[in-house]
């Protein structure tokens, strides 16, 4: 796979140089690494750039790359100068909130996300994430309010419906949760992510719909 991607990259460079009388369409190294989700190499690239010159945008990219690899401690460490100087805008506090949530620092995450939203009230991803944190803290009504607000701002439908269904489940409203998720699964089961499938399995089990559960998951699991 690595060799295939290398060959593909080389082909794209050659094609770009040969077209338009010198107008290149070749991807930059950073764009290629982003498309291939090579966060390890991206981290190396961003660290090198920061050694040469401090830059807010590059530091935010480095923090995001660390977050995508699951290294929450490095994310928080990388963001700390931006947080202290209040120079990273909404994105810095959003990334900090996600990393804090991942490490179980729920109250700190709530505070960070509130600041992120204050700095950019159009940040639907921060609003959705705040809903996740509030749900974890047991504030289900507050969480639902944030999810619906993010939905009004056209945030990803699949993410929002999954989150709202989870709230329905926590409140024992399994029928409501099924109404949210079942149409998504039936419309395109191949694209349903693992979280949606897991939630749907729990919902059908709680509703006692074992025949439906067997039809949906029979090829993956035994009756037991």
PDB file of C-alpha atoms in Angstrom, residues 66-163:
ATOM      1  CA  UNK A  66      -1.319  14.750  17.866  1.00  0.00           C
ATOM      2  CA  UNK A  67      -5.038  14.561  18.713  1.00  0.00           C
ATOM      3  CA  UNK A  68      -5.705  12.396  15.665  1.00  0.00           C
ATOM      4  CA  UNK A  69      -3.054   9.922  16.852  1.00  0.00           C
ATOM      5  CA  UNK A  70      -4.617   9.720  20.320  1.00  0.00           C
ATOM      6  CA  UNK A  71      -1.741  11.554  22.012  1.00  0.00           C
ATOM      7  CA  UNK A  72      -3.837  13.867  24.178  1.00  0.00           C
ATOM      8  CA  UNK A  73      -0.963  14.853  26.473  1.00  0.00           C
ATOM      9  CA  UNK A  74       1.105  16.141  23.541  1.00  0.00           C
ATOM     10  CA  UNK A  75      -1.971  17.940  22.211  1.00  0.00           C
ATOM     11  CA  UNK A  76      -2.401  19.823  25.481  1.00  0.00           C
ATOM     12  CA  UNK A  77       1.325  20.569  25.738  1.00  0.00           C
ATOM     13  CA  UNK A  78       1.444  21.909  22.174  1.00  0.00           C
ATOM     14  CA  UNK A  79      -1.577  24.131  22.769  1.00  0.00           C
ATOM     15  CA  UNK A  80      -0.398  25.535  26.107  1.00  0.00           C
ATOM     16  CA  UNK A  81       1.445  28.602  24.672  1.00  0.00           C
ATOM     17  CA  UNK A  82      -1.596  29.512  22.573  1.00  0.00           C
ATOM     18  CA  UNK A  83      -3.936  29.101  25.530  1.00  0.00           C
ATOM     19  CA  UNK A  84      -1.699  31.142  27.843  1.00  0.00           C
ATOM     20  CA  UNK A  85      -1.332  33.950  25.308  1.00  0.00           C
ATOM     21  CA  UNK A  86      -4.932  33.655  24.088  1.00  0.00           C
ATOM     22  CA  UNK A  87      -3.580  33.645  20.541  1.00  0.00           C
ATOM     23  CA  UNK A  88      -5.096  30.488  19.061  1.00  0.00           C
ATOM     24  CA  UNK A  89      -8.685  31.650  18.792  1.00  0.00           C
ATOM     25  CA  UNK A  90     -11.646  29.310  19.029  1.00  0.00           C
ATOM     26  CA  UNK A  91      -9.773  26.369  17.474  1.00  0.00           C
ATOM     27  CA  UNK A  92      -7.185  26.215  20.266  1.00  0.00           C
ATOM     28  CA  UNK A  93      -9.859  25.969  22.968  1.00  0.00           C
ATOM     29  CA  UNK A  94     -11.851  23.471  20.903  1.00  0.00           C
ATOM     30  CA  UNK A  95      -8.853  21.152  20.515  1.00  0.00           C
ATOM     31  CA  UNK A  96      -8.030  21.569  24.198  1.00  0.00           C
ATOM     32  CA  UNK A  97     -11.618  20.681  25.120  1.00  0.00           C
ATOM     33  CA  UNK A  98     -11.554  17.515  23.033  1.00  0.00           C
ATOM     34  CA  UNK A  99      -8.217  16.420  24.524  1.00  0.00           C
ATOM     35  CA  UNK A 100      -9.473  17.129  28.041  1.00  0.00           C
ATOM     36  CA  UNK A 101     -12.630  15.132  27.374  1.00  0.00           C
ATOM     37  CA  UNK A 102     -10.555  12.215  26.082  1.00  0.00           C
ATOM     38  CA  UNK A 103      -8.561  12.184  29.318  1.00  0.00           C
ATOM     39  CA  UNK A 104     -11.627  12.398  31.568  1.00  0.00           C
ATOM     40  CA  UNK A 105     -11.235  16.062  32.533  1.00  0.00           C
ATOM     41  CA  UNK A 106     -14.895  16.774  31.937  1.00  0.00           C
ATOM     42  CA  UNK A 107     -15.334  20.050  33.814  1.00  0.00           C
ATOM     43  CA  UNK A 108     -12.184  21.469  32.233  1.00  0.00           C
ATOM     44  CA  UNK A 109     -13.428  20.309  28.828  1.00  0.00           C
ATOM     45  CA  UNK A 110     -16.771  22.005  29.404  1.00  0.00           C
ATOM     46  CA  UNK A 111     -15.018  25.274  30.257  1.00  0.00           C
ATOM     47  CA  UNK A 112     -12.692  25.092  27.239  1.00  0.00           C
ATOM     48  CA  UNK A 113     -15.564  24.422  24.844  1.00  0.00           C
ATOM     49  CA  UNK A 114     -17.631  27.252  26.318  1.00  0.00           C
ATOM     50  CA  UNK A 115     -14.718  29.604  25.622  1.00  0.00           C
ATOM     51  CA  UNK A 116     -14.360  28.204  22.087  1.00  0.00           C
ATOM     52  CA  UNK A 117     -18.033  28.944  21.430  1.00  0.00           C
ATOM     53  CA  UNK A 118     -17.751  32.427  22.941  1.00  0.00           C
ATOM     54  CA  UNK A 119     -14.899  33.147  20.530  1.00  0.00           C
ATOM     55  CA  UNK A 120     -16.793  31.693  17.563  1.00  0.00           C
ATOM     56  CA  UNK A 121     -20.512  31.168  18.027  1.00  0.00           C
ATOM     57  CA  UNK A 122     -20.665  29.614  14.539  1.00  0.00           C
ATOM     58  CA  UNK A 123     -18.447  26.702  15.591  1.00  0.00           C
ATOM     59  CA  UNK A 124     -20.949  23.866  15.262  1.00  0.00           C
ATOM     60  CA  UNK A 125     -18.258  21.281  16.039  1.00  0.00           C
ATOM     61  CA  UNK A 126     -17.566  22.950  19.393  1.00  0.00           C
ATOM     62  CA  UNK A 127     -21.284  23.136  20.149  1.00  0.00           C
ATOM     63  CA  UNK A 128     -21.740  19.441  19.313  1.00  0.00           C
ATOM     64  CA  UNK A 129     -18.708  18.520  21.433  1.00  0.00           C
ATOM     65  CA  UNK A 130     -20.083  20.521  24.345  1.00  0.00           C
ATOM     66  CA  UNK A 131     -23.240  18.419  24.051  1.00  0.00           C
ATOM     67  CA  UNK A 132     -21.137  15.263  24.307  1.00  0.00           C
ATOM     68  CA  UNK A 133     -19.432  16.575  27.457  1.00  0.00           C
ATOM     69  CA  UNK A 134     -22.731  17.635  29.057  1.00  0.00           C
ATOM     70  CA  UNK A 135     -24.211  14.198  28.363  1.00  0.00           C
ATOM     71  CA  UNK A 136     -21.210  12.602  30.057  1.00  0.00           C
ATOM     72  CA  UNK A 137     -21.751  14.903  33.036  1.00  0.00           C
ATOM     73  CA  UNK A 138     -25.394  13.778  33.258  1.00  0.00           C
ATOM     74  CA  UNK A 139     -26.919  17.032  31.982  1.00  0.00           C
ATOM     75  CA  UNK A 140     -29.075  15.384  29.330  1.00  0.00           C
ATOM     76  CA  UNK A 141     -31.376  18.329  28.697  1.00  0.00           C
ATOM     77  CA  UNK A 142     -28.394  20.620  28.233  1.00  0.00           C
ATOM     78  CA  UNK A 143     -26.776  18.097  25.924  1.00  0.00           C
ATOM     79  CA  UNK A 144     -29.921  17.804  23.795  1.00  0.00           C
ATOM     80  CA  UNK A 145     -30.105  21.578  23.504  1.00  0.00           C
ATOM     81  CA  UNK A 146     -26.512  21.734  22.223  1.00  0.00           C
ATOM     82  CA  UNK A 147     -27.026  18.887  19.751  1.00  0.00           C
ATOM     83  CA  UNK A 148     -30.138  20.525  18.329  1.00  0.00           C
ATOM     84  CA  UNK A 149     -28.328  23.850  18.084  1.00  0.00           C
ATOM     85  CA  UNK A 150     -25.495  22.165  16.147  1.00  0.00           C
ATOM     86  CA  UNK A 151     -28.097  20.499  13.938  1.00  0.00           C
ATOM     87  CA  UNK A 152     -29.685  23.864  13.151  1.00  0.00           C
ATOM     88  CA  UNK A 153     -26.194  24.991  12.083  1.00  0.00           C
ATOM     89  CA  UNK A 154     -26.075  22.113   9.557  1.00  0.00           C
ATOM     90  CA  UNK A 155     -23.550  19.992  11.434  1.00  0.00           C
ATOM     91  CA  UNK A 156     -23.093  16.393  10.217  1.00  0.00           C
ATOM     92  CA  UNK A 157     -26.527  14.699  10.308  1.00  0.00           C
ATOM     93  CA  UNK A 158     -25.156  11.238  11.072  1.00  0.00           C
ATOM     94  CA  UNK A 159     -23.160  12.484  14.060  1.00  0.00           C
ATOM     95  CA  UNK A 160     -26.061  14.491  15.449  1.00  0.00           C
ATOM     96  CA  UNK A 161     -28.622  11.710  15.044  1.00  0.00           C
ATOM     97  CA  UNK A 162     -26.264   9.253  16.698  1.00  0.00           C
ATOM     98  CA  UNK A 163     -25.801  11.625  19.622  1.00  0.00           C
TER      99      UNK A 163
END
